[in-house]
PDB file of N, CA and C and ligand atoms in Angstrom:
ATOM      1  N   MET A   1     106.862 112.068 117.755  1.00 90.00           N
ATOM      2  CA  MET A   1     106.483 112.200 116.349  1.00 90.00           C
ATOM      3  C   MET A   1     106.379 110.873 115.206  1.00 90.00           C
ATOM      4  N   THR A   2     104.942 110.744 114.811  1.00 96.00           N
ATOM      5  CA  THR A   2     105.102 109.888 113.802  1.00 96.00           C
ATOM      6  C   THR A   2     105.314 110.094 112.448  1.00 96.00           C
ATOM      7  N   ARG A   3     105.888 109.471 111.685  1.00 97.00           N
ATOM      8  CA  ARG A   3     106.478 109.759 110.281  1.00 97.00           C
ATOM      9  C   ARG A   3     106.358 108.409 109.561  1.00 97.00           C
ATOM     10  N   LEU A   4     106.099 108.947 108.305  1.00 98.00           N
ATOM     11  CA  LEU A   4     105.344 107.796 107.306  1.00 98.00           C
ATOM     12  C   LEU A   4     106.639 107.337 106.351  1.00 98.00           C
ATOM     13  N   HIS A   5     107.143 106.637 106.401  1.00 97.00           N
ATOM     14  CA  HIS A   5     108.299 105.738 106.049  1.00 97.00           C
ATOM     15  C   HIS A   5     107.857 105.107 104.278  1.00 97.00           C
ATOM     16  N   ILE A   6     108.478 105.547 103.486  1.00 97.00           N
ATOM     17  CA  ILE A   6     107.925 105.009 102.315  1.00 97.00           C
ATOM     18  C   ILE A   6     109.016 104.146 101.499  1.00 97.00           C
ATOM     19  N   ASP A   7     109.272 102.855 101.481  1.00 97.00           N
ATOM     20  CA  ASP A   7     110.132 102.155 100.984  1.00 97.00           C
ATOM     21  C   ASP A   7     110.152 102.049  99.326  1.00 97.00           C
ATOM     22  N   TRP A   8     110.852 102.865  98.677  1.00 93.00           N
ATOM     23  CA  TRP A   8     110.884 103.050  97.315  1.00 93.00           C
ATOM     24  C   TRP A   8     111.229 101.571  96.675  1.00 93.00           C
ATOM     25  N   THR A   9     111.948 101.020  97.163  1.00 96.00           N
ATOM     26  CA  THR A   9     112.570 100.106  96.681  1.00 96.00           C
ATOM     27  C   THR A   9     111.260  98.833  96.453  1.00 96.00           C
ATOM     28  N   LEU A  10     110.119  98.823  96.941  1.00 98.00           N
ATOM     29  CA  LEU A  10     109.066  97.851  97.166  1.00 98.00           C
ATOM     30  C   LEU A  10     107.793  98.923  96.682  1.00 98.00           C
ATOM     31  N   CYS A  11     107.720  99.967  96.199  1.00 97.00           N
ATOM     32  CA  CYS A  11     106.781 100.631  96.156  1.00 97.00           C
ATOM     33  C   CYS A  11     106.449 100.439  94.391  1.00 97.00           C
ATOM     34  N   ASP A  12     105.180 100.021  94.138  1.00 96.00           N
ATOM     35  CA  ASP A  12     105.224  99.678  92.676  1.00 96.00           C
ATOM     36  C   ASP A  12     104.359 101.185  91.808  1.00 96.00           C
ATOM     37  N   GLY A  13     104.209 102.038  92.666  1.00 95.00           N
ATOM     38  CA  GLY A  13     103.481 103.372  92.029  1.00 95.00           C
ATOM     39  C   GLY A  13     102.130 103.296  91.501  1.00 95.00           C
ATOM     40  N   ARG A  14     100.899 102.582  92.051  1.00 93.00           N
ATOM     41  CA  ARG A  14      99.803 102.549  91.457  1.00 93.00           C
ATOM     42  C   ARG A  14      99.056 103.668  92.191  1.00 93.00           C
ATOM     43  N   GLY A  15      99.678 104.317  93.225  1.00 93.00           N
ATOM     44  CA  GLY A  15      98.958 105.577  93.922  1.00 93.00           C
ATOM     45  C   GLY A  15      97.951 105.399  94.976  1.00 93.00           C
ATOM     46  N   LEU A  16      97.805 104.029  95.084  1.00 96.00           N
ATOM     47  CA  LEU A  16      96.745 103.883  95.894  1.00 96.00           C
ATOM     48  C   LEU A  16      96.763 104.966  97.277  1.00 96.00           C
ATOM     49  N   CYS A  17      97.983 105.004  97.803  1.00 98.00           N
ATOM     50  CA  CYS A  17      98.325 105.766  98.962  1.00 98.00           C
ATOM     51  C   CYS A  17      97.905 106.971  98.475  1.00 98.00           C
ATOM     52  N   THR A  18      98.333 107.906  97.613  1.00 97.00           N
ATOM     53  CA  THR A  18      98.210 109.190  97.290  1.00 97.00           C
ATOM     54  C   THR A  18      96.058 109.285  97.168  1.00 97.00           C
ATOM     55  N   GLU A  19      95.498 108.207  97.082  1.00 97.00           N
ATOM     56  CA  GLU A  19      94.343 108.354  97.387  1.00 97.00           C
ATOM     57  C   GLU A  19      93.629 108.449  98.442  1.00 97.00           C
ATOM     58  N   LEU A  20      94.030 107.541  99.393  1.00 97.00           N
ATOM     59  CA  LEU A  20      94.047 107.252 100.836  1.00 97.00           C
ATOM     60  C   LEU A  20      94.404 108.539 101.708  1.00 97.00           C
ATOM     61  N   LEU A  21      95.211 109.102 101.416  1.00 98.00           N
ATOM     62  CA  LEU A  21      96.438 110.104 102.269  1.00 98.00           C
ATOM     63  C   LEU A  21      96.667 111.275 101.228  1.00 98.00           C
ATOM     64  N   GLU A  22      95.337 111.546 100.697  1.00 97.00           N
ATOM     65  CA  GLU A  22      95.596 112.949  99.766  1.00 97.00           C
ATOM     66  C   GLU A  22      96.018 114.138 100.117  1.00 97.00           C
ATOM     67  N   GLU A  23      95.878 113.950 101.644  1.00 97.00           N
ATOM     68  CA  GLU A  23      96.539 115.646 102.479  1.00 97.00           C
ATOM     69  C   GLU A  23      97.765 115.611 102.940  1.00 97.00           C
ATOM     70  N   MET A  24      98.349 114.044 102.520  1.00 98.00           N
ATOM     71  CA  MET A  24      99.937 114.109 102.758  1.00 98.00           C
ATOM     72  C   MET A  24     100.606 113.805 101.573  1.00 98.00           C
ATOM     73  N   LEU A  25     100.100 113.175 100.872  1.00 98.00           N
ATOM     74  CA  LEU A  25     100.602 112.654  99.806  1.00 98.00           C
ATOM     75  C   LEU A  25     100.215 112.956  98.286  1.00 98.00           C
ATOM     76  N   ALA A  26     101.035 113.431  97.448  1.00 97.00           N
ATOM     77  CA  ALA A  26     100.809 113.752  95.965  1.00 97.00           C
ATOM     78  C   ALA A  26     101.323 112.453  94.943  1.00 97.00           C
ATOM     79  N   GLU A  27     100.952 112.533  93.863  1.00 95.00           N
ATOM     80  CA  GLU A  27     101.341 111.440  93.186  1.00 95.00           C
ATOM     81  C   GLU A  27     102.384 112.211  92.060  1.00 95.00           C
ATOM     82  N   ASP A  28     103.340 111.548  91.646  1.00 94.00           N
ATOM     83  CA  ASP A  28     104.321 112.167  90.784  1.00 94.00           C
ATOM     84  C   ASP A  28     103.876 111.650  89.002  1.00 94.00           C
ATOM     85  N   ASP A  29     104.548 112.078  87.976  1.00 94.00           N
ATOM     86  CA  ASP A  29     103.816 111.837  87.343  1.00 94.00           C
ATOM     87  C   ASP A  29     104.022 110.355  86.511  1.00 94.00           C
ATOM     88  N   TRP A  30     104.574 109.314  87.646  1.00 92.00           N
ATOM     89  CA  TRP A  30     104.298 107.757  87.270  1.00 92.00           C
ATOM     90  C   TRP A  30     103.911 107.227  88.029  1.00 92.00           C
ATOM     91  N   GLY A  31     102.739 107.962  89.061  1.00 91.00           N
ATOM     92  CA  GLY A  31     102.235 107.434  90.123  1.00 91.00           C
ATOM     93  C   GLY A  31     102.870 107.044  91.517  1.00 91.00           C
ATOM     94  N   PHE A  32     103.982 107.395  91.640  1.00 95.00           N
ATOM     95  CA  PHE A  32     104.852 107.346  92.953  1.00 95.00           C
ATOM     96  C   PHE A  32     104.333 108.511  93.945  1.00 95.00           C
ATOM     97  N   PRO A  33     104.261 107.854  94.791  1.00 97.00           N
ATOM     98  CA  PRO A  33     103.679 109.193  95.861  1.00 97.00           C
ATOM     99  C   PRO A  33     104.706 110.133  96.548  1.00 97.00           C
ATOM    100  N   LEU A  34     104.372 111.253  96.562  1.00 96.00           N
ATOM    101  CA  LEU A  34     105.443 112.419  96.794  1.00 96.00           C
ATOM    102  C   LEU A  34     104.938 112.922  98.040  1.00 96.00           C
ATOM    103  N   ALA A  35     105.475 112.977  99.335  1.00 97.00           N
ATOM    104  CA  ALA A  35     105.258 113.902 100.060  1.00 97.00           C
ATOM    105  C   ALA A  35     104.955 115.494  99.735  1.00 97.00           C
ATOM    106  N   ARG A  36     103.434 115.758 100.251  1.00 97.00           N
ATOM    107  CA  ARG A  36     103.752 117.083 100.167  1.00 97.00           C
ATOM    108  C   ARG A  36     104.543 118.405 100.786  1.00 97.00           C
ATOM    109  N   ASP A  37     104.927 117.927 101.802  1.00 96.00           N
ATOM    110  CA  ASP A  37     105.949 118.685 102.395  1.00 96.00           C
ATOM    111  C   ASP A  37     107.207 118.860 101.926  1.00 96.00           C
ATOM    112  N   GLY A  38     107.637 117.940 101.181  1.00 96.00           N
ATOM    113  CA  GLY A  38     108.813 117.894 100.115  1.00 96.00           C
ATOM    114  C   GLY A  38     109.729 117.250 100.983  1.00 96.00           C
ATOM    115  N   SER A  39     109.680 116.486 102.147  1.00 95.00           N
ATOM    116  CA  SER A  39     110.426 115.383 103.111  1.00 95.00           C
ATOM    117  C   SER A  39     110.428 114.278 102.636  1.00 95.00           C
ATOM    118  N   ALA A  40     111.239 113.346 102.621  1.00 93.00           N
ATOM    119  CA  ALA A  40     111.557 112.111 102.206  1.00 93.00           C
ATOM    120  C   ALA A  40     110.469 110.890 103.281  1.00 93.00           C
ATOM    121  N   GLU A  41     110.657 111.558 104.550  1.00 96.00           N
ATOM    122  CA  GLU A  41     109.660 110.918 105.236  1.00 96.00           C
ATOM    123  C   GLU A  41     108.917 111.719 106.151  1.00 96.00           C
ATOM    124  N   PRO A  42     107.968 112.289 105.813  1.00 97.00           N
ATOM    125  CA  PRO A  42     106.892 113.321 106.005  1.00 97.00           C
ATOM    126  C   PRO A  42     106.218 112.835 107.294  1.00 97.00           C
ATOM    127  N   ALA A  43     106.046 113.762 108.422  1.00 97.00           N
ATOM    128  CA  ALA A  43     105.533 113.906 109.687  1.00 97.00           C
ATOM    129  C   ALA A  43     103.844 113.724 109.634  1.00 97.00           C
ATOM    130  N   VAL A  44     103.487 112.578 110.392  1.00 97.00           N
ATOM    131  CA  VAL A  44     101.915 112.605 110.244  1.00 97.00           C
ATOM    132  C   VAL A  44     101.496 113.414 111.094  1.00 97.00           C
ATOM    133  N   PRO A  45     100.872 114.360 111.088  1.00 96.00           N
ATOM    134  CA  PRO A  45      99.835 115.014 111.801  1.00 96.00           C
ATOM    135  C   PRO A  45      98.991 114.265 112.632  1.00 96.00           C
ATOM    136  N   ALA A  46      98.218 114.468 114.110  1.00 95.00           N
ATOM    137  CA  ALA A  46      97.829 113.784 114.631  1.00 95.00           C
ATOM    138  C   ALA A  46      96.870 113.255 113.978  1.00 95.00           C
ATOM    139  N   PRO A  47      95.988 114.611 113.617  1.00 97.00           N
ATOM    140  CA  PRO A  47      94.503 113.931 113.088  1.00 97.00           C
ATOM    141  C   PRO A  47      94.768 112.731 111.785  1.00 97.00           C
ATOM    142  N   LEU A  48      95.548 112.749 111.208  1.00 97.00           N
ATOM    143  CA  LEU A  48      95.618 111.953 110.218  1.00 97.00           C
ATOM    144  C   LEU A  48      96.489 110.708 110.460  1.00 97.00           C
ATOM    145  N   GLU A  49      96.675 110.663 111.616  1.00 96.00           N
ATOM    146  CA  GLU A  49      97.410 109.096 112.073  1.00 96.00           C
ATOM    147  C   GLU A  49      96.637 108.100 111.849  1.00 96.00           C
ATOM    148  N   ASN A  50      95.456 107.925 112.065  1.00 97.00           N
ATOM    149  CA  ASN A  50      94.176 106.916 111.762  1.00 97.00           C
ATOM    150  C   ASN A  50      94.484 106.567 110.073  1.00 97.00           C
ATOM    151  N   ALA A  51      93.839 108.101 109.320  1.00 98.00           N
ATOM    152  CA  ALA A  51      94.334 107.525 108.112  1.00 98.00           C
ATOM    153  C   ALA A  51      95.756 106.951 107.295  1.00 98.00           C
ATOM    154  N   ALA A  52      96.682 107.481 108.060  1.00 98.00           N
ATOM    155  CA  ALA A  52      98.083 106.900 107.957  1.00 98.00           C
ATOM    156  C   ALA A  52      98.226 105.681 107.891  1.00 98.00           C
ATOM    157  N   ALA A  53      97.799 105.053 109.419  1.00 98.00           N
ATOM    158  CA  ALA A  53      97.640 103.534 109.540  1.00 98.00           C
ATOM    159  C   ALA A  53      96.976 102.994 108.661  1.00 98.00           C
ATOM    160  N   HIS A  54      95.542 103.263 108.149  1.00 98.00           N
ATOM    161  CA  HIS A  54      94.764 102.965 107.020  1.00 98.00           C
ATOM    162  C   HIS A  54      95.824 102.208 105.680  1.00 98.00           C
ATOM    163  N   ALA A  55      96.218 103.719 105.473  1.00 98.00           N
ATOM    164  CA  ALA A  55      97.019 103.465 103.988  1.00 98.00           C
ATOM    165  C   ALA A  55      98.115 102.495 104.373  1.00 98.00           C
ATOM    166  N   VAL A  56      98.812 102.637 105.362  1.00 98.00           N
ATOM    167  CA  VAL A  56      99.885 101.662 105.778  1.00 98.00           C
ATOM    168  C   VAL A  56      99.229 100.033 105.374  1.00 98.00           C
ATOM    169  N   SER A  57      97.930  99.861 106.192  1.00 98.00           N
ATOM    170  CA  SER A  57      97.811  98.513 105.976  1.00 98.00           C
ATOM    171  C   SER A  57      96.996  98.074 104.414  1.00 98.00           C
ATOM    172  N   ARG A  58      96.822  99.141 103.804  1.00 98.00           N
ATOM    173  CA  ARG A  58      96.240  98.749 102.500  1.00 98.00           C
ATOM    174  C   ARG A  58      97.393  98.436 101.451  1.00 98.00           C
ATOM    175  N   CYS A  59      98.665  99.111 101.687  1.00 98.00           N
ATOM    176  CA  CYS A  59      99.744  99.193 100.616  1.00 98.00           C
ATOM    177  C   CYS A  59     100.297  97.745 100.222  1.00 98.00           C
ATOM    178  N   PRO A  60      99.436  97.642  98.833  1.00 98.00           N
ATOM    179  CA  PRO A  60      99.709  95.735  98.288  1.00 98.00           C
ATOM    180  C   PRO A  60     101.254  95.673  98.334  1.00 98.00           C
ATOM    181  N   MET A  61     101.910  96.452  98.324  1.00 98.00           N
ATOM    182  CA  MET A  61     103.288  95.740  98.446  1.00 98.00           C
ATOM    183  C   MET A  61     104.027  95.985  99.760  1.00 98.00           C
ATOM    184  N   LEU A  62     103.406  96.556 100.725  1.00 98.00           N
ATOM    185  CA  LEU A  62     103.924  96.682 102.216  1.00 98.00           C
ATOM    186  C   LEU A  62     105.117  97.645 101.997  1.00 98.00           C
ATOM    187  N   ALA A  63     105.199  98.801 101.385  1.00 98.00           N
ATOM    188  CA  ALA A  63     106.150  99.701 101.331  1.00 98.00           C
ATOM    189  C   ALA A  63     105.977 100.901 102.094  1.00 98.00           C
ATOM    190  N   LEU A  64     104.822 101.084 103.012  1.00 98.00           N
ATOM    191  CA  LEU A  64     104.875 101.987 103.904  1.00 98.00           C
ATOM    192  C   LEU A  64     104.705 101.293 105.076  1.00 98.00           C
ATOM    193  N   ARG A  65     105.239 102.232 106.336  1.00 98.00           N
ATOM    194  CA  ARG A  65     105.566 102.071 107.599  1.00 98.00           C
ATOM    195  C   ARG A  65     105.219 102.868 108.575  1.00 98.00           C
ATOM    196  N   LEU A  66     104.953 103.352 109.602  1.00 98.00           N
ATOM    197  CA  LEU A  66     104.772 104.328 110.503  1.00 98.00           C
ATOM    198  C   LEU A  66     106.057 104.255 111.415  1.00 98.00           C
ATOM    199  N   VAL A  67     106.481 105.014 111.439  1.00 97.00           N
ATOM    200  CA  VAL A  67     107.884 104.843 112.469  1.00 97.00           C
ATOM    201  C   VAL A  67     107.702 105.794 113.851  1.00 97.00           C
ATOM    202  N   GLY A  68     108.133 105.687 114.713  1.00 93.00           N
ATOM    203  CA  GLY A  68     108.189 107.095 115.928  1.00 93.00           C
ATOM    204  C   GLY A  68     106.571 107.058 116.698  1.00 93.00           C
ATOM    205  N   ARG A  69     105.759 105.643 116.279  1.00 71.00           N
ATOM    206  CA  ARG A  69     104.602 105.908 116.506  1.00 71.00           C
ATOM    207  C   ARG A  69     104.309 105.285 118.078  1.00 71.00           C
ATOM    208  N   THR A  70     103.729 106.429 118.713  1.00 65.00           N
ATOM    209  CA  THR A  70     103.544 106.077 120.141  1.00 65.00           C
ATOM    210  C   THR A  70     102.318 105.285 120.597  1.00 65.00           C
ATOM    211  N   SER A  71     101.005 105.803 119.726  1.00 56.00           N
ATOM    212  CA  SER A  71      99.848 105.133 120.223  1.00 56.00           C
ATOM    213  C   SER A  71      99.637 104.217 119.402  1.00 56.00           C
TER     214      SER A  71
HETATM  215  S1  SF4 B   1      99.902 102.303  98.312  1.00 95.57           S
HETATM  216 FE1  SF4 B   1     101.909 101.386  98.321  1.00 95.57          FE
HETATM  217  S2  SF4 B   1     102.621 100.249  96.687  1.00 95.57           S
HETATM  218 FE2  SF4 B   1     101.164 101.697  95.964  1.00 95.57          FE
HETATM  219  S3  SF4 B   1     102.157 103.918  95.352  1.00 95.57           S
HETATM  220 FE3  SF4 B   1     101.571 103.802  97.916  1.00 95.57          FE
HETATM  221  S4  SF4 B   1     103.389 102.904  98.591  1.00 95.57           S
HETATM  222 FE4  SF4 B   1     103.681 102.349  96.441  1.00 95.57          FE
END
């Protein structure tokens, strides 16, 4: 199963990923992404894998990473 890892030490909280991946991520009061499922490293549903990969590639701080991706 693919999961989205967010490195909070790198994230600057501008919320780009929450716009690109709004099905999975909400924005907290300071603009930092919060997983809608409440987990620290949310599972990426198969239909959202490409969108998640796009969000990872667009993160300006390189704070996002997909882990456990098999394809
Ligand atoms: S795109 Fe990257 S830097 Fe911006 S809020 Fe998301 S994780 Fe943080």
